[in-house]
Tab-separated table of C-alpha atoms and ligand atoms in Angstrom:
chain	number	residue	atom	x	y	z
A	1	MET	CA	72.611	97.504	79.473
A	2	LYS	CA	74.056	100.780	78.274
A	3	PRO	CA	77.529	101.635	79.570
A	4	ILE	CA	77.816	103.703	82.721
A	5	GLN	CA	78.909	107.225	81.796
A	6	VAL	CA	81.882	108.869	83.378
A	7	GLY	CA	83.095	112.472	83.313
A	8	LEU	CA	86.765	113.191	83.919
A	9	LEU	CA	88.038	116.403	85.491
A	10	GLY	CA	91.747	116.830	84.740
A	11	ALA	CA	93.392	115.177	81.735
A	12	GLY	CA	96.943	114.799	83.050
A	13	THR	CA	99.153	111.760	83.531
A	14	VAL	CA	96.657	109.675	85.509
A	15	GLY	CA	93.734	110.712	83.307
A	16	SER	CA	95.618	109.601	80.249
A	17	GLY	CA	96.463	106.256	81.893
A	18	THR	CA	92.805	105.813	82.797
A	19	PHE	CA	91.767	106.221	79.150
A	20	LYS	CA	94.441	103.811	77.959
A	21	VAL	CA	93.706	101.048	80.476
A	22	LEU	CA	89.915	101.377	80.112
A	23	GLN	CA	90.292	101.047	76.368
A	24	ARG	CA	92.859	98.242	76.407
A	25	ASN	CA	90.988	96.088	78.924
A	26	GLN	CA	87.460	97.166	78.117
A	27	GLU	CA	86.109	93.679	77.490
A	28	GLU	CA	87.474	92.219	80.732
A	29	ILE	CA	86.430	95.277	82.716
A	30	LYS	CA	82.917	94.992	81.308
A	31	ARG	CA	82.732	91.300	82.247
A	32	ARG	CA	83.771	92.201	85.772
A	33	ALA	CA	81.592	95.271	86.202
A	34	GLY	CA	78.492	93.784	84.612
A	35	ARG	CA	78.262	96.605	82.082
A	36	GLY	CA	80.557	98.829	80.077
A	37	ILE	CA	82.285	101.865	81.563
A	38	GLU	CA	82.826	104.819	79.233
A	39	ILE	CA	84.396	108.190	79.787
A	40	THR	CA	82.162	110.355	77.642
A	41	MET	CA	83.229	113.832	78.758
A	42	VAL	CA	86.501	115.441	79.829
A	43	ALA	CA	87.167	118.845	81.317
A	44	ASP	CA	90.584	120.446	81.311
A	45	LEU	CA	91.688	124.059	80.948
A	46	ASP	CA	94.117	122.774	78.334
A	47	THR	CA	91.507	121.507	75.868
A	48	ALA	CA	94.128	120.597	73.259
A	49	ARG	CA	95.825	118.268	75.737
A	50	ALA	CA	92.443	116.848	76.794
A	51	ARG	CA	91.499	116.157	73.187
A	52	GLU	CA	94.752	114.319	72.619
A	53	VAL	CA	94.235	112.213	75.755
A	54	ALA	CA	90.567	111.475	75.108
A	55	GLY	CA	90.656	110.672	71.409
A	56	ASP	CA	87.589	110.777	69.181
A	57	GLY	CA	84.016	110.582	70.362
A	58	VAL	CA	84.593	112.144	73.775
A	59	LYS	CA	83.231	115.604	74.514
A	60	VAL	CA	86.008	117.947	75.648
A	61	VAL	CA	85.239	121.132	77.581
A	62	SER	CA	87.264	123.664	79.514
A	63	ASP	CA	84.646	124.144	82.230
A	64	ALA	CA	84.388	121.304	84.765
A	65	ARG	CA	80.913	122.486	85.752
A	66	GLU	CA	79.613	121.453	82.333
A	67	VAL	CA	80.540	117.864	83.207
A	68	ILE	CA	78.860	118.079	86.595
A	69	ALA	CA	75.722	119.575	85.050
A	70	ASN	CA	75.396	116.839	82.440
A	71	PRO	CA	72.489	114.597	83.570
A	72	ASP	CA	73.876	111.635	81.587
A	73	ILE	CA	77.077	111.482	83.656
A	74	ASP	CA	76.834	108.964	86.525
A	75	ILE	CA	80.375	109.185	87.926
A	76	VAL	CA	82.805	112.112	88.106
A	77	ILE	CA	86.537	111.391	88.360
A	78	GLU	CA	88.410	114.253	90.017
A	79	LEU	CA	92.081	114.314	89.042
A	80	ILE	CA	92.746	118.022	89.522
A	81	GLY	CA	94.363	117.745	92.956
A	82	GLY	CA	94.789	120.226	95.801
A	83	TYR	CA	92.312	121.718	98.230
A	84	GLY	CA	91.083	124.653	96.142
A	85	ILE	CA	88.775	124.326	93.142
A	86	ALA	CA	88.902	120.518	93.487
A	87	LYS	CA	87.014	120.749	96.792
A	88	GLN	CA	84.357	122.968	95.291
A	89	LEU	CA	83.899	120.692	92.299
A	90	VAL	CA	83.739	117.498	94.364
A	91	LEU	CA	81.085	119.036	96.620
A	92	GLU	CA	79.138	120.262	93.578
A	93	ALA	CA	79.341	116.838	91.930
A	94	ILE	CA	78.013	115.230	95.123
A	95	ALA	CA	75.233	117.808	95.344
A	96	ALA	CA	74.334	116.959	91.730
A	97	GLY	CA	73.982	113.302	92.762
A	98	LYS	CA	77.140	112.058	91.031
A	99	HIS	CA	79.367	109.393	92.488
A	100	VAL	CA	82.945	110.617	92.775
A	101	VAL	CA	86.277	108.883	92.232
A	102	THR	CA	89.288	110.870	93.351
A	103	ALA	CA	93.036	110.463	93.747
A	104	ASN	CA	93.138	113.579	95.905
A	105	LYS	CA	94.642	112.597	99.272
A	106	ALA	CA	95.239	116.208	100.300
A	107	LEU	CA	91.563	117.058	99.838
A	108	LEU	CA	90.273	114.005	101.717
A	109	ALA	CA	92.829	114.132	104.544
A	110	VAL	CA	91.978	117.759	105.268
A	111	HIS	CA	88.290	118.038	104.273
A	112	GLY	CA	87.253	114.376	104.329
A	113	THR	CA	84.768	114.773	107.180
A	114	GLU	CA	82.817	117.397	105.259
A	115	ILE	CA	83.027	115.547	101.945
A	116	PHE	CA	82.037	112.115	103.286
A	117	ALA	CA	79.157	113.657	105.259
A	118	ALA	CA	77.874	115.377	102.110
A	119	ALA	CA	78.152	112.116	100.141
A	120	HIS	CA	76.411	110.164	102.891
A	121	ALA	CA	73.544	112.667	103.024
A	122	LYS	CA	73.145	112.515	99.246
A	123	GLY	CA	73.487	108.720	99.068
A	124	VAL	CA	76.466	108.761	96.680
A	125	MET	CA	79.864	107.102	96.865
A	126	VAL	CA	83.237	108.822	97.097
A	127	ALA	CA	85.924	106.307	96.204
A	128	PHE	CA	89.623	107.021	96.721
A	129	GLU	CA	91.745	103.931	96.133
A	130	ALA	CA	94.139	105.997	94.016
A	131	ALA	CA	94.716	108.470	96.844
A	132	VAL	CA	96.978	106.164	98.870
A	133	ALA	CA	99.945	104.230	97.512
A	134	GLY	CA	98.898	104.532	93.847
A	135	GLY	CA	98.249	101.113	92.357
A	136	ILE	CA	98.429	99.145	95.621
A	137	PRO	CA	94.873	98.202	96.661
A	138	ILE	CA	95.484	99.209	100.272
A	139	ILE	CA	92.177	101.031	100.740
A	140	LYS	CA	90.299	97.917	99.655
A	141	ALA	CA	92.432	95.781	101.966
A	142	LEU	CA	91.861	98.008	104.991
A	143	ARG	CA	88.194	98.607	104.328
A	144	GLU	CA	87.163	95.121	103.268
A	145	GLY	CA	89.843	92.430	103.221
A	146	LEU	CA	90.868	92.989	106.851
A	147	THR	CA	87.416	93.784	108.146
A	148	ALA	CA	87.420	90.900	110.658
A	149	ASN	CA	90.426	92.321	112.471
A	150	SER	CA	91.082	94.685	115.257
A	151	ILE	CA	93.916	96.450	113.468
A	152	GLN	CA	96.778	97.157	115.854
A	153	TRP	CA	99.148	99.202	113.727
A	154	LEU	CA	100.280	99.946	110.243
A	155	ALA	CA	103.446	101.442	108.847
A	156	GLY	CA	104.157	102.378	105.284
A	157	ILE	CA	106.580	103.770	102.772
A	158	ILE	CA	103.930	105.831	101.040
A	159	ASN	CA	105.930	108.459	99.232
A	160	GLY	CA	107.981	107.322	96.278
A	161	THR	CA	109.929	110.546	95.860
A	162	THR	CA	111.424	110.421	99.332
A	163	ASN	CA	112.054	106.682	99.165
A	164	PHE	CA	113.944	107.217	95.920
A	165	ILE	CA	116.007	109.977	97.538
A	166	LEU	CA	116.786	107.878	100.627
A	167	SER	CA	117.758	104.876	98.486
A	168	GLU	CA	120.133	107.045	96.467
A	169	MET	CA	121.617	108.640	99.601
A	170	ARG	CA	122.337	105.184	101.004
A	171	ASP	CA	123.596	103.626	97.765
A	172	LYS	CA	125.879	106.466	96.787
A	173	GLY	CA	126.715	107.985	100.181
A	174	LEU	CA	125.477	111.369	98.916
A	175	ASP	CA	123.830	114.135	100.903
A	176	PHE	CA	120.162	115.098	100.644
A	177	ALA	CA	120.562	118.276	98.557
A	178	THR	CA	122.681	116.570	95.885
A	179	VAL	CA	120.285	113.660	95.508
A	180	LEU	CA	117.228	115.940	95.419
A	181	LYS	CA	118.714	117.871	92.483
A	182	GLU	CA	119.428	114.630	90.642
A	183	ALA	CA	115.912	113.329	91.393
A	184	GLN	CA	114.445	116.529	89.942
A	185	ARG	CA	116.620	116.230	86.847
A	186	LEU	CA	115.425	112.652	86.312
A	187	GLY	CA	111.785	113.588	86.910
A	188	TYR	CA	111.460	111.555	90.124
A	189	ALA	CA	110.878	114.716	92.157
A	190	GLU	CA	108.582	117.624	91.311
A	191	ALA	CA	110.007	121.078	90.551
A	192	ASP	CA	108.391	122.062	93.877
A	193	PRO	CA	108.950	118.948	95.975
A	194	THR	CA	107.882	120.505	99.304
A	195	PHE	CA	104.873	118.242	99.980
A	196	ASP	CA	106.960	115.146	99.330
A	197	ILE	CA	110.217	115.970	101.111
A	198	GLU	CA	108.545	117.604	104.114
A	199	GLY	CA	106.387	114.529	104.712
A	200	VAL	CA	103.065	116.257	103.987
A	201	ASP	CA	102.033	113.889	101.180
A	202	ALA	CA	102.806	110.866	103.364
A	203	GLY	CA	100.912	112.606	106.183
A	204	HIS	CA	97.796	112.888	104.022
A	205	LYS	CA	98.004	109.209	103.118
A	206	VAL	CA	98.611	107.871	106.635
A	207	THR	CA	95.773	110.062	107.932
A	208	LEU	CA	93.381	108.329	105.527
A	209	MET	CA	94.701	104.877	106.416
A	210	SER	CA	94.413	105.639	110.131
A	211	ALA	CA	90.749	106.572	109.732
A	212	LEU	CA	90.082	103.330	107.844
A	213	ALA	CA	92.055	101.182	110.276
A	214	PHE	CA	90.641	102.528	113.529
A	215	GLY	CA	87.281	104.010	112.605
A	216	ILE	CA	88.247	107.535	113.606
A	217	PRO	CA	87.497	110.730	111.648
A	218	VAL	CA	90.161	111.986	109.214
A	219	GLN	CA	92.301	114.391	111.243
A	220	PHE	CA	95.325	115.550	109.290
A	221	ASP	CA	95.717	118.495	111.674
A	222	LYS	CA	96.514	116.056	114.512
A	223	ALA	CA	99.213	114.174	112.587
A	224	HIS	CA	102.853	114.726	113.500
A	225	ILE	CA	104.783	115.396	110.297
A	226	GLU	CA	108.544	115.474	109.734
A	227	GLY	CA	110.255	115.123	106.376
A	228	ILE	CA	113.703	114.030	105.286
A	229	THR	CA	115.350	117.391	104.577
A	230	LYS	CA	117.509	117.318	107.709
A	231	LEU	CA	118.772	113.763	107.288
A	232	ALA	CA	122.535	113.535	107.096
A	233	ALA	CA	124.387	110.931	105.034
A	234	GLN	CA	126.425	109.983	108.105
A	235	ASP	CA	123.293	108.928	110.021
A	236	ILE	CA	122.290	106.664	107.156
A	237	ARG	CA	125.808	105.162	107.347
A	238	TYR	CA	125.785	104.726	111.133
A	239	ALA	CA	122.305	103.198	111.006
A	240	GLU	CA	123.563	100.701	108.457
A	241	GLN	CA	126.505	99.775	110.705
A	242	LEU	CA	123.968	99.037	113.442
A	243	GLY	CA	121.820	96.855	111.144
A	244	TYR	CA	119.168	99.404	110.137
A	245	ARG	CA	118.004	101.392	107.118
A	246	ILE	CA	116.378	104.791	107.347
A	247	LYS	CA	112.972	105.135	105.698
A	248	LEU	CA	110.339	107.858	105.736
A	249	LEU	CA	107.490	105.986	107.415
A	250	GLY	CA	103.872	106.847	107.928
A	251	VAL	CA	102.935	105.115	111.173
A	252	THR	CA	99.617	104.788	112.942
A	253	LYS	CA	99.058	102.646	116.030
A	254	ARG	CA	96.299	101.830	118.459
A	255	THR	CA	97.524	102.139	122.059
A	256	ALA	CA	95.806	102.013	125.442
A	257	LYS	CA	95.939	105.827	125.580
A	258	GLY	CA	94.823	106.601	122.019
A	259	ILE	CA	95.995	106.631	118.422
A	260	GLU	CA	99.505	107.443	117.267
A	261	LEU	CA	99.530	109.216	113.906
A	262	ARG	CA	102.913	110.274	112.614
A	263	VAL	CA	105.289	110.631	109.672
A	264	HIS	CA	109.027	110.885	110.174
A	265	PRO	CA	112.294	109.262	109.151
A	266	SER	CA	112.646	105.959	111.003
A	267	LEU	CA	115.309	103.337	111.466
A	268	VAL	CA	113.933	99.983	110.313
A	269	PRO	CA	115.867	96.724	110.902
A	270	SER	CA	117.601	95.836	107.609
A	271	LYS	CA	116.157	92.337	107.741
A	272	ARG	CA	112.561	93.549	107.538
A	273	LEU	CA	110.955	93.461	104.078
A	274	LEU	CA	109.961	97.101	104.485
A	275	ALA	CA	113.611	98.109	104.873
A	276	ASN	CA	114.317	96.552	101.468
A	277	VAL	CA	111.718	98.537	99.547
A	278	GLU	CA	113.954	100.660	97.347
A	279	GLY	CA	113.642	103.404	94.769
A	280	ALA	CA	110.234	104.919	94.091
A	281	MET	CA	108.303	101.843	95.239
A	282	ASN	CA	105.707	101.945	98.031
A	283	ALA	CA	104.835	99.349	100.658
A	284	VAL	CA	102.502	99.163	103.624
A	285	VAL	CA	102.623	96.688	106.514
A	286	VAL	CA	99.374	96.191	108.416
A	287	HIS	CA	99.099	94.205	111.635
A	288	GLY	CA	95.695	92.845	112.566
A	289	ASP	CA	94.938	90.747	115.649
A	290	ALA	CA	93.558	87.827	113.651
A	291	VAL	CA	95.584	87.900	110.454
A	292	GLY	CA	98.924	88.896	111.972
A	293	THR	CA	101.258	90.961	109.821
A	294	THR	CA	100.448	91.537	106.151
A	295	LEU	CA	102.458	93.389	103.511
A	296	TYR	CA	101.324	95.270	100.402
A	297	TYR	CA	103.922	96.335	97.853
A	298	GLY	CA	103.839	98.055	94.475
A	299	LYS	CA	104.030	101.258	92.484
A	300	GLY	CA	102.782	104.234	94.443
A	301	ALA	CA	102.513	106.600	91.510
A	302	GLY	CA	102.598	106.760	87.729
A	303	SER	CA	100.080	106.862	84.950
A	304	GLU	CA	98.825	103.279	84.641
A	305	PRO	CA	99.446	102.106	88.238
A	306	THR	CA	97.295	104.973	89.517
A	307	ALA	CA	94.779	104.423	86.707
A	308	SER	CA	94.534	100.815	87.905
A	309	ALA	CA	93.231	102.133	91.238
A	310	VAL	CA	90.917	104.696	89.610
A	311	ILE	CA	89.342	102.018	87.413
A	312	ALA	CA	88.955	99.617	90.341
A	313	ASP	CA	86.836	102.324	91.963
A	314	LEU	CA	84.840	102.812	88.746
A	315	VAL	CA	84.080	99.088	88.686
A	316	ASP	CA	83.072	99.087	92.360
A	317	ILE	CA	80.691	101.964	91.799
A	318	THR	CA	79.290	100.386	88.649
A	319	ARG	CA	78.510	97.224	90.593
A	320	LEU	CA	77.031	99.016	93.602
A	321	HIS	CA	75.366	102.173	92.419
A	322	THR	CA	71.930	100.600	92.179
A	323	ALA	CA	72.262	99.046	95.650
A	324	ASP	CA	70.524	100.654	98.580
A	325	ALA	CA	73.022	103.197	99.994
A	326	ALA	CA	72.724	101.538	103.429
A	327	HIS	CA	74.067	98.294	101.982
A	328	ARG	CA	77.209	99.747	100.454
A	329	VAL	CA	80.619	99.581	102.094
A	330	PRO	CA	80.980	102.687	104.313
A	331	HIS	CA	83.437	105.283	102.986
A	332	LEU	CA	85.749	104.963	105.973
A	333	ALA	CA	85.116	101.241	106.608
A	334	PHE	CA	83.036	101.946	109.744
A	335	HIS	CA	79.481	103.237	109.653
A	336	PRO	CA	79.544	107.020	110.077
A	337	ASP	CA	77.406	106.874	113.233
A	338	ALA	CA	79.771	104.286	114.725
A	339	LEU	CA	83.059	106.152	114.524
A	340	SER	CA	85.321	105.871	117.550
A	341	ASP	CA	86.176	108.792	119.805
A	342	LEU	CA	89.715	107.487	120.362
A	343	GLN	CA	91.964	110.549	120.532
A	344	VAL	CA	95.021	111.107	118.375
A	345	LEU	CA	97.866	111.357	120.885
A	346	PRO	CA	100.208	114.320	121.080
A	347	MET	CA	103.754	113.384	120.104
A	348	ALA	CA	104.938	113.573	123.742
A	349	GLU	CA	102.738	110.544	124.508
A	350	VAL	CA	104.066	108.415	121.667
A	351	VAL	CA	106.130	105.431	122.765
A	352	THR	CA	108.846	104.208	120.429
A	353	SER	CA	112.587	103.600	120.400
A	354	TYR	CA	115.272	106.035	119.329
A	355	TYR	CA	118.589	106.573	117.588
A	356	LEU	CA	120.521	109.409	119.190
A	357	ARG	CA	123.767	110.798	117.775
A	358	LEU	CA	125.802	113.065	119.973
A	359	ARG	CA	128.916	114.876	118.816
A	360	VAL	CA	130.934	114.850	122.023
A	361	ALA	CA	134.353	115.804	123.352
A	362	ASP	CA	136.485	112.679	123.345
A	363	GLN	CA	137.230	112.747	127.088
A	364	ALA	CA	137.085	110.394	130.061
A	365	GLY	CA	133.664	110.241	131.713
A	366	VAL	CA	131.587	111.571	128.803
A	367	LEU	CA	129.963	108.239	127.970
A	368	ALA	CA	129.299	107.590	131.678
A	369	LYS	CA	127.636	111.002	132.066
A	370	VAL	CA	125.437	110.495	129.001
A	371	THR	CA	124.335	106.979	129.913
A	372	GLY	CA	123.839	108.111	133.533
A	373	LEU	CA	121.327	110.784	132.480
A	374	LEU	CA	119.474	108.269	130.304
A	375	ALA	CA	119.392	105.761	133.179
A	376	THR	CA	118.061	108.386	135.608
A	377	ALA	CA	115.243	109.138	133.135
A	378	GLY	CA	114.411	105.422	133.009
A	379	ILE	CA	115.472	105.097	129.362
A	380	SER	CA	117.069	101.736	128.679
A	381	ILE	CA	119.916	101.501	126.157
A	382	ASP	CA	119.777	98.844	123.449
A	383	ALA	CA	123.138	99.482	121.736
A	384	VAL	CA	126.002	101.980	121.734
A	385	LEU	CA	128.392	102.743	118.904
A	386	GLN	CA	131.357	105.020	119.362
A	387	ARG	CA	133.496	105.997	116.413
A	388	GLU	CA	137.225	106.617	116.560
A	389	ALA	CA	137.835	110.358	116.921
A	390	ASP	CA	140.208	110.292	113.916
A	391	GLU	CA	137.528	108.723	111.768
A	392	VAL	CA	135.009	111.409	112.703
A	393	GLY	CA	137.052	114.597	112.810
A	394	GLY	CA	140.259	113.686	110.982
A	395	GLU	CA	143.674	112.964	112.434
A	396	GLY	CA	144.223	114.381	115.921
A	397	SER	CA	140.510	115.124	116.371
A	398	THR	CA	139.321	115.648	119.933
A	399	GLN	CA	135.668	115.057	119.047
A	400	THR	CA	133.763	111.927	118.320
A	401	ASP	CA	130.284	110.656	117.548
A	402	LEU	CA	128.434	108.664	120.132
A	403	ILE	CA	125.460	106.763	118.769
A	404	ILE	CA	122.922	105.319	121.172
A	405	LEU	CA	119.960	103.108	120.353
A	406	THR	CA	117.329	103.056	123.069
A	407	HIS	CA	114.592	100.621	123.947
A	408	ASP	CA	111.026	101.923	123.921
A	409	ALA	CA	110.554	105.176	125.762
A	410	ARG	CA	107.930	107.897	125.993
A	411	GLU	CA	108.790	110.730	123.600
A	412	GLY	CA	108.102	113.409	126.238
A	413	THR	CA	110.697	111.773	128.515
A	414	VAL	CA	113.184	111.592	125.644
A	415	ASP	CA	112.615	115.314	124.949
A	416	GLU	CA	113.432	116.125	128.580
A	417	VAL	CA	116.589	114.048	128.725
A	418	MET	CA	117.734	115.390	125.352
A	419	ALA	CA	117.517	118.916	126.773
A	420	GLU	CA	119.698	117.824	129.714
A	421	LEU	CA	122.190	116.115	127.400
A	422	GLN	CA	122.322	119.127	125.115
A	423	ALA	CA	123.205	121.331	128.068
A	424	LEU	CA	126.331	119.283	128.895
A	425	PRO	CA	129.492	121.229	127.975
A	426	THR	CA	130.909	118.058	126.432
A	427	VAL	CA	128.038	117.759	123.945
A	428	LEU	CA	129.276	119.968	121.131
A	429	GLU	CA	126.559	120.042	118.462
A	430	PRO	CA	122.764	119.708	118.297
A	431	ILE	CA	121.835	116.110	119.100
A	432	VAL	CA	120.399	114.134	116.197
A	433	ARG	CA	117.325	112.111	117.144
A	434	ILE	CA	115.721	109.661	114.722
A	435	ARG	CA	112.918	107.363	115.771
A	436	LYS	CA	113.250	103.626	115.333
A	437	GLU	CA	110.503	101.144	114.484
A	438	GLU	CA	111.225	97.472	115.070
A	439	LEU	CA	107.936	96.478	113.331
A	440	LYS	CA	107.733	93.219	115.231
B	501	HSE	N1	104.234	112.448	94.991
B	501	HSE	C1	103.843	111.136	95.401
B	501	HSE	C2	105.062	110.277	95.652
B	501	HSE	C3	103.006	110.407	94.403
B	501	HSE	O1	106.195	110.713	95.456
B	501	HSE	O2	104.874	109.148	96.062
B	501	HSE	C4	101.585	110.800	94.439
B	501	HSE	O3	101.023	110.577	95.681
């Protein structure tokens, strides 16, 4: 059978890895897919770069629409990124009856409902393994491997840039701004790292995983997103003294009231495997009712790791494209007419535990007042750490840090009690609140 023909939009790092891996492993890939897979056309505004990536025998164009219009192309790989022209091109490729492979988490997390509906109507596949956690086959695991389970929750380190920064902050005791600069110098962080450090990239990825896990529509606008820019080195140190590491987690949970969908820095017990994922690596923990807790670990970015995911999708499509569309695996794991109407909860309804750091006047009765307000609100304390005033503010200091770990509490209740605590004259600076995930 003649090879399936693929058109590539965007000849950057991942595109180049896709060429290399397809070429290097072509025989094995063919034996797995049942026929050859060939990229026969590439579009990139930088045609010189595209020609270098593609090598001989591949048609290079600057206009992506030429690829989409080519009747010989069966699958279009979109590696342009972003919500702009990429959205237009993906919708046009679908309308032209092409299957689509994309690494574009931003596009799918924000416009997934529209894109999957268009693909469903046209009977084509949109595959996105590369969109979440790079080379880790987490989409496949959620959509197929864990399909017997009622998934209860998942939590992941799904942004390598921020995990690298947090690892460096902890290792070297440095503050966020210093480590970010170093990460940019070393090429671990983009020149504009906003999406990474503000948690947006992780938000896109956890939104997609939440849809797959719980059979809900993709709803990035309902996700609660906080990044790591406000994290202080001293909180990383205090957390460590209490037996925790701070990680930027994407968390989504099924609760009796609805779905939690959130990204924020979290204390994770140091003994958990997730707490020990360091540097730019990614990891996702998924808890299903039948399987229990499972862990997926690997490279979340990079040329060949991401190409590994792109090619896995190409093979899937090659195997399935002649199958009746009704017999293929649904895009979001659940059949589109069987999606759940479970609501994504507002943050006030989220229940988790907390790390609170209060800079307080080192006076009699302060601890009693603080714990009294927490007790009145029904918030149970798990641990308290008080530093020596000298250690915190230097010799003769009259201030100290009071660190409180709570048991599970409703976030809305914690907000209310934090406002009361903040109003105490003995609480001298804005209270630091970091959520804590025990991941039991
Ligand atoms: N910028 C992402 C990260 C990789 O730092 O993990 C692509 O999703």
